[in-house]
């Protein structure tokens, strides 16, 4: 098998993020190398501090997968929302200028000499600067960002903010998400949403008492609703639909969305 210097692939990657590659080149390369080290650790080799990869390993598709933003990548917008949510009053995001805070955060990356830790990922076909969770914490806890949020909050407090029940309940969900992010772990995704394991399916079937008391559990609909809820949380959209889904998944019987009672009187009598 022929091995080639990873720098050949680095050139392709930098070309794909050309508009940002000069300013964040070091972070882009370091983050990509870390990704290759993790995803292809059994296929690569090292020599004199250089990574060598099998010829043909790093294709356009390989780079496409790497560039897709994940929950572990924090854009300036993610950092802005986190910074707002850290403010004691938890003011509505609609009352804050997220875009101007994003600019402040980009400046902070530069002022704190964090460019080497910044890299580029893709959101909706657009390349954006991102950082990892630990770096995001440093940014939103910086004096520059904290003072900027406080300044915006004071302006917002002077306005008459309508505390819509749905909107303010959404902030509570945001607080919960922030608490999970505070427990950030590079290796573990603790949120808990995702594809159903066999153990989870078994648990759900047991809750339905093996279909005797209930109709067949609709796993497809269950996964569809979980995916929808996860997508809403990723977008920080804790509006009415998110709250409907939250109530379904926190109801003892899932509010009848995935199975129905059979009202089997004979079986109920036997249990009694």
Tab-separated table of C-alpha atoms in Angstrom:
chain	number	residue	atom	x	y	z
A	1	UNK	CA	0.000	0.000	0.000
A	2	UNK	CA	1.331	3.404	-0.956
A	3	UNK	CA	1.360	6.107	1.735
A	4	UNK	CA	1.432	9.830	1.027
A	5	UNK	CA	2.115	12.924	3.117
A	6	UNK	CA	-1.124	14.293	4.585
A	7	UNK	CA	-0.022	17.762	3.488
A	8	UNK	CA	-1.257	16.863	-0.009
A	9	UNK	CA	-4.779	16.547	1.407
A	10	UNK	CA	-4.271	19.702	3.480
A	11	UNK	CA	-3.928	21.649	0.244
A	12	UNK	CA	-7.279	20.327	-0.986
A	13	UNK	CA	-8.967	21.175	2.308
A	14	UNK	CA	-7.610	24.726	2.372
A	15	UNK	CA	-8.816	25.227	-1.192
A	16	UNK	CA	-12.328	24.203	-0.084
A	17	UNK	CA	-12.354	26.881	2.626
A	18	UNK	CA	-10.353	29.404	0.642
A	19	UNK	CA	-12.055	32.572	1.923
A	20	UNK	CA	-11.054	31.761	5.518
A	21	UNK	CA	-7.952	29.635	5.024
A	22	UNK	CA	-5.333	32.385	5.297
A	23	UNK	CA	-6.591	33.767	8.613
A	24	UNK	CA	-7.288	30.436	10.316
A	25	UNK	CA	-4.890	28.131	8.448
A	26	UNK	CA	-3.116	26.745	11.516
A	27	UNK	CA	-6.325	25.901	13.362
A	28	UNK	CA	-7.904	24.406	10.242
A	29	UNK	CA	-4.945	22.088	9.673
A	30	UNK	CA	-4.623	21.087	13.348
A	31	UNK	CA	-8.332	20.300	13.648
A	32	UNK	CA	-8.356	18.281	10.421
A	33	UNK	CA	-5.295	16.290	11.478
A	34	UNK	CA	-6.927	15.524	14.839
A	35	UNK	CA	-10.017	14.314	12.969
A	36	UNK	CA	-7.955	12.033	10.711
A	37	UNK	CA	-6.021	10.723	13.722
A	38	UNK	CA	-9.298	9.782	15.415
A	39	UNK	CA	-11.354	8.533	12.463
A	40	UNK	CA	-8.592	6.663	10.614
A	41	UNK	CA	-6.172	5.780	13.410
A	42	UNK	CA	-5.745	2.173	12.205
A	43	UNK	CA	-4.883	3.226	8.658
A	44	UNK	CA	-2.380	6.050	9.105
A	45	UNK	CA	1.296	6.060	10.042
A	46	UNK	CA	3.750	8.597	11.443
A	47	UNK	CA	7.283	9.451	10.452
A	48	UNK	CA	9.407	12.286	11.812
A	49	UNK	CA	6.318	14.000	13.217
A	50	UNK	CA	4.436	13.876	9.886
A	51	UNK	CA	1.214	11.973	9.272
A	52	UNK	CA	1.152	9.644	6.279
A	53	UNK	CA	-2.146	8.321	4.928
A	54	UNK	CA	-2.943	5.579	2.408
A	55	UNK	CA	-3.230	6.982	-1.097
A	56	UNK	CA	-6.929	7.385	-1.872
A	57	UNK	CA	-8.058	7.532	1.767
A	58	UNK	CA	-8.823	11.243	1.932
A	59	UNK	CA	-11.262	11.788	-0.909
A	60	UNK	CA	-13.640	14.676	-1.591
A	61	UNK	CA	-16.318	12.720	0.271
A	62	UNK	CA	-13.980	12.236	3.266
A	63	UNK	CA	-13.415	15.989	3.423
A	64	UNK	CA	-17.156	16.659	2.956
A	65	UNK	CA	-17.955	14.523	5.995
A	66	UNK	CA	-15.268	16.280	8.044
A	67	UNK	CA	-16.555	19.739	7.096
A	68	UNK	CA	-20.111	19.038	8.260
A	69	UNK	CA	-20.704	20.912	11.524
A	70	UNK	CA	-21.514	18.680	14.506
A	71	UNK	CA	-22.815	19.312	18.030
A	72	UNK	CA	-19.195	19.559	19.196
A	73	UNK	CA	-18.486	22.519	16.900
A	74	UNK	CA	-19.460	25.967	18.181
A	75	UNK	CA	-19.930	28.793	15.695
A	76	UNK	CA	-19.925	32.481	16.628
A	77	UNK	CA	-23.743	32.311	16.711
A	78	UNK	CA	-23.660	29.340	19.110
A	79	UNK	CA	-21.262	31.234	21.352
A	80	UNK	CA	-23.447	34.343	21.184
A	81	UNK	CA	-26.532	32.437	22.310
A	82	UNK	CA	-24.578	30.739	25.088
A	83	UNK	CA	-23.262	34.102	26.260
A	84	UNK	CA	-26.784	35.555	26.365
A	85	UNK	CA	-28.109	32.555	28.270
A	86	UNK	CA	-25.396	32.978	30.882
A	87	UNK	CA	-26.698	36.401	31.814
A	88	UNK	CA	-28.549	36.224	35.138
A	89	UNK	CA	-31.826	37.633	33.865
A	90	UNK	CA	-32.038	35.255	30.890
A	91	UNK	CA	-33.567	37.920	28.716
A	92	UNK	CA	-35.327	36.878	25.478
A	93	UNK	CA	-32.894	36.418	22.619
A	94	UNK	CA	-35.321	38.404	20.472
A	95	UNK	CA	-34.479	41.428	22.640
A	96	UNK	CA	-30.744	41.031	22.109
A	97	UNK	CA	-28.636	41.756	19.040
A	98	UNK	CA	-27.197	38.313	18.268
A	99	UNK	CA	-25.524	39.489	15.063
A	100	UNK	CA	-23.592	42.284	16.778
A	101	UNK	CA	-22.606	39.887	19.558
A	102	UNK	CA	-21.316	37.468	16.915
A	103	UNK	CA	-19.005	40.232	15.658
A	104	UNK	CA	-17.833	40.834	19.215
A	105	UNK	CA	-17.061	37.128	19.591
A	106	UNK	CA	-15.057	37.025	16.360
A	107	UNK	CA	-13.034	39.978	17.641
A	108	UNK	CA	-12.559	38.181	20.946
A	109	UNK	CA	-11.125	35.150	19.151
A	110	UNK	CA	-8.508	37.489	17.736
A	111	UNK	CA	-7.930	39.476	20.952
A	112	UNK	CA	-7.468	36.344	23.059
A	113	UNK	CA	-5.063	34.854	20.514
A	114	UNK	CA	-7.423	31.942	19.893
A	115	UNK	CA	-7.142	31.890	16.107
A	116	UNK	CA	-4.923	28.814	16.335
A	117	UNK	CA	-7.817	27.015	18.012
A	118	UNK	CA	-10.408	28.135	15.469
A	119	UNK	CA	-11.248	26.125	12.373
A	120	UNK	CA	-13.890	25.998	9.640
A	121	UNK	CA	-17.022	23.869	9.304
A	122	UNK	CA	-20.017	24.054	6.994
A	123	UNK	CA	-23.602	25.059	7.780
A	124	UNK	CA	-26.148	25.035	4.953
A	125	UNK	CA	-23.354	25.066	2.349
A	126	UNK	CA	-21.753	28.091	4.010
A	127	UNK	CA	-18.310	27.930	5.611
A	128	UNK	CA	-18.240	29.329	9.154
A	129	UNK	CA	-15.552	29.704	11.806
A	130	UNK	CA	-15.983	27.298	14.736
A	131	UNK	CA	-14.248	26.335	17.980
A	132	UNK	CA	-14.539	23.349	20.295
A	133	UNK	CA	-16.535	23.357	23.523
A	134	UNK	CA	-13.648	24.222	25.821
A	135	UNK	CA	-12.617	27.184	23.668
A	136	UNK	CA	-16.249	28.321	23.488
A	137	UNK	CA	-16.266	28.479	27.292
A	138	UNK	CA	-13.165	30.689	27.313
A	139	UNK	CA	-14.782	33.043	24.800
A	140	UNK	CA	-18.148	33.489	26.507
A	141	UNK	CA	-16.505	33.915	29.918
A	142	UNK	CA	-14.125	36.588	28.641
A	143	UNK	CA	-14.461	40.094	30.027
A	144	UNK	CA	-15.052	41.550	26.577
A	145	UNK	CA	-18.044	39.291	25.823
A	146	UNK	CA	-19.531	39.482	29.328
A	147	UNK	CA	-19.464	43.290	29.312
A	148	UNK	CA	-20.988	43.387	25.837
A	149	UNK	CA	-23.877	41.143	26.888
A	150	UNK	CA	-24.454	43.177	30.035
A	151	UNK	CA	-24.549	46.356	27.946
A	152	UNK	CA	-27.158	44.860	25.611
A	153	UNK	CA	-29.167	43.537	28.553
A	154	UNK	CA	-29.384	46.974	30.172
A	155	UNK	CA	-30.835	48.378	26.949
A	156	UNK	CA	-33.322	45.503	26.754
A	157	UNK	CA	-34.418	45.984	30.354
A	158	UNK	CA	-35.537	49.498	29.517
A	159	UNK	CA	-37.980	48.149	26.960
A	160	UNK	CA	-41.353	46.624	27.786
A	161	UNK	CA	-40.745	42.930	27.188
A	162	UNK	CA	-43.885	40.866	26.704
A	163	UNK	CA	-43.366	37.661	28.675
A	164	UNK	CA	-45.269	35.278	26.415
A	165	UNK	CA	-45.836	31.960	28.208
A	166	UNK	CA	-44.520	29.833	25.336
A	167	UNK	CA	-41.532	32.119	24.783
A	168	UNK	CA	-40.503	32.207	28.429
A	169	UNK	CA	-40.938	28.494	28.848
A	170	UNK	CA	-38.566	28.160	25.902
A	171	UNK	CA	-35.923	29.983	27.947
A	172	UNK	CA	-36.222	27.322	30.619
A	173	UNK	CA	-35.437	24.674	28.024
A	174	UNK	CA	-32.480	26.786	26.919
A	175	UNK	CA	-31.223	26.852	30.518
A	176	UNK	CA	-31.419	23.067	30.616
A	177	UNK	CA	-29.429	22.833	27.405
A	178	UNK	CA	-26.850	25.238	28.795
A	179	UNK	CA	-26.487	23.041	31.877
A	180	UNK	CA	-25.749	20.074	29.641
A	181	UNK	CA	-23.211	22.075	27.658
A	182	UNK	CA	-21.557	23.105	30.932
A	183	UNK	CA	-20.932	19.400	31.492
A	184	UNK	CA	-19.222	19.259	28.102
A	185	UNK	CA	-17.251	16.050	27.463
A	186	UNK	CA	-15.162	15.713	24.312
A	187	UNK	CA	-15.771	11.983	24.114
A	188	UNK	CA	-19.383	11.654	25.261
A	189	UNK	CA	-22.630	12.957	23.890
A	190	UNK	CA	-24.863	12.931	26.977
A	191	UNK	CA	-28.028	14.415	25.515
A	192	UNK	CA	-29.507	10.995	24.897
A	193	UNK	CA	-31.365	11.456	21.637
A	194	UNK	CA	-30.516	9.250	18.693
A	195	UNK	CA	-31.262	5.905	17.071
A	196	UNK	CA	-33.061	3.385	19.253
A	197	UNK	CA	-30.980	0.541	20.634
A	198	UNK	CA	-32.383	-2.943	21.149
A	199	UNK	CA	-32.396	-2.337	24.903
A	200	UNK	CA	-34.464	0.825	24.458
A	201	UNK	CA	-36.932	-0.989	22.212
A	202	UNK	CA	-37.240	-3.765	24.790
A	203	UNK	CA	-37.884	-1.208	27.537
A	204	UNK	CA	-40.598	0.444	25.466
A	205	UNK	CA	-42.232	-2.910	24.776
A	206	UNK	CA	-42.215	-3.750	28.460
A	207	UNK	CA	-43.912	-0.421	29.194
A	208	UNK	CA	-46.588	-1.449	26.727
A	209	UNK	CA	-46.856	-4.801	28.554
A	210	UNK	CA	-46.031	-6.718	25.432
A	211	UNK	CA	-48.935	-5.346	23.464
A	212	UNK	CA	-51.521	-7.100	25.642
A	213	UNK	CA	-52.885	-3.945	27.133
A	214	UNK	CA	-51.803	-1.688	24.295
A	215	UNK	CA	-51.590	-1.542	20.519
A	216	UNK	CA	-48.275	-2.182	18.760
A	217	UNK	CA	-45.705	0.482	19.639
A	218	UNK	CA	-44.983	2.768	16.671
A	219	UNK	CA	-41.171	2.870	16.739
A	220	UNK	CA	-40.945	4.729	13.430
A	221	UNK	CA	-43.073	7.589	14.729
A	222	UNK	CA	-41.120	7.577	18.013
A	223	UNK	CA	-37.812	7.999	16.170
A	224	UNK	CA	-39.309	10.624	13.867
A	225	UNK	CA	-40.440	12.723	16.844
A	226	UNK	CA	-37.068	12.288	18.591
A	227	UNK	CA	-35.228	13.445	15.471
A	228	UNK	CA	-37.519	16.453	15.165
A	229	UNK	CA	-36.967	17.395	18.823
A	230	UNK	CA	-33.208	16.986	18.484
A	231	UNK	CA	-33.197	19.190	15.379
A	232	UNK	CA	-35.169	21.920	17.169
A	233	UNK	CA	-32.768	21.863	20.098
A	234	UNK	CA	-29.748	22.080	17.782
A	235	UNK	CA	-31.306	25.245	16.309
A	236	UNK	CA	-32.134	26.615	19.777
A	237	UNK	CA	-35.784	26.625	18.737
A	238	UNK	CA	-37.687	25.952	21.956
A	239	UNK	CA	-40.995	27.246	20.660
A	240	UNK	CA	-44.465	25.730	20.735
A	241	UNK	CA	-43.632	22.601	18.701
A	242	UNK	CA	-40.600	21.791	20.883
A	243	UNK	CA	-42.738	22.116	23.992
A	244	UNK	CA	-45.416	19.844	22.504
A	245	UNK	CA	-42.767	17.190	21.845
A	246	UNK	CA	-41.253	17.694	25.305
A	247	UNK	CA	-44.659	17.067	26.912
A	248	UNK	CA	-45.166	13.927	24.819
A	249	UNK	CA	-41.831	12.388	25.821
A	250	UNK	CA	-42.321	13.313	29.477
A	251	UNK	CA	-45.835	11.918	29.699
A	252	UNK	CA	-46.176	8.459	31.333
A	253	UNK	CA	-48.081	7.156	28.299
A	254	UNK	CA	-46.519	9.472	25.678
A	255	UNK	CA	-49.943	11.125	25.502
A	256	UNK	CA	-51.142	8.230	23.352
A	257	UNK	CA	-48.957	9.225	20.403
A	258	UNK	CA	-47.210	5.876	19.917
A	259	UNK	CA	-49.704	3.314	21.235
A	260	UNK	CA	-53.319	3.133	22.474
A	261	UNK	CA	-55.051	1.322	25.317
A	262	UNK	CA	-56.826	-1.866	24.252
A	263	UNK	CA	-59.111	-1.810	27.317
A	264	UNK	CA	-58.769	-5.574	27.713
A	265	UNK	CA	-61.194	-6.108	30.607
A	266	UNK	CA	-60.328	-9.822	30.969
A	267	UNK	CA	-56.628	-9.045	31.366
A	268	UNK	CA	-57.337	-6.145	33.734
A	269	UNK	CA	-59.492	-8.421	35.887
A	270	UNK	CA	-56.657	-10.950	35.994
A	271	UNK	CA	-54.245	-8.282	37.159
A	272	UNK	CA	-56.674	-7.157	39.837
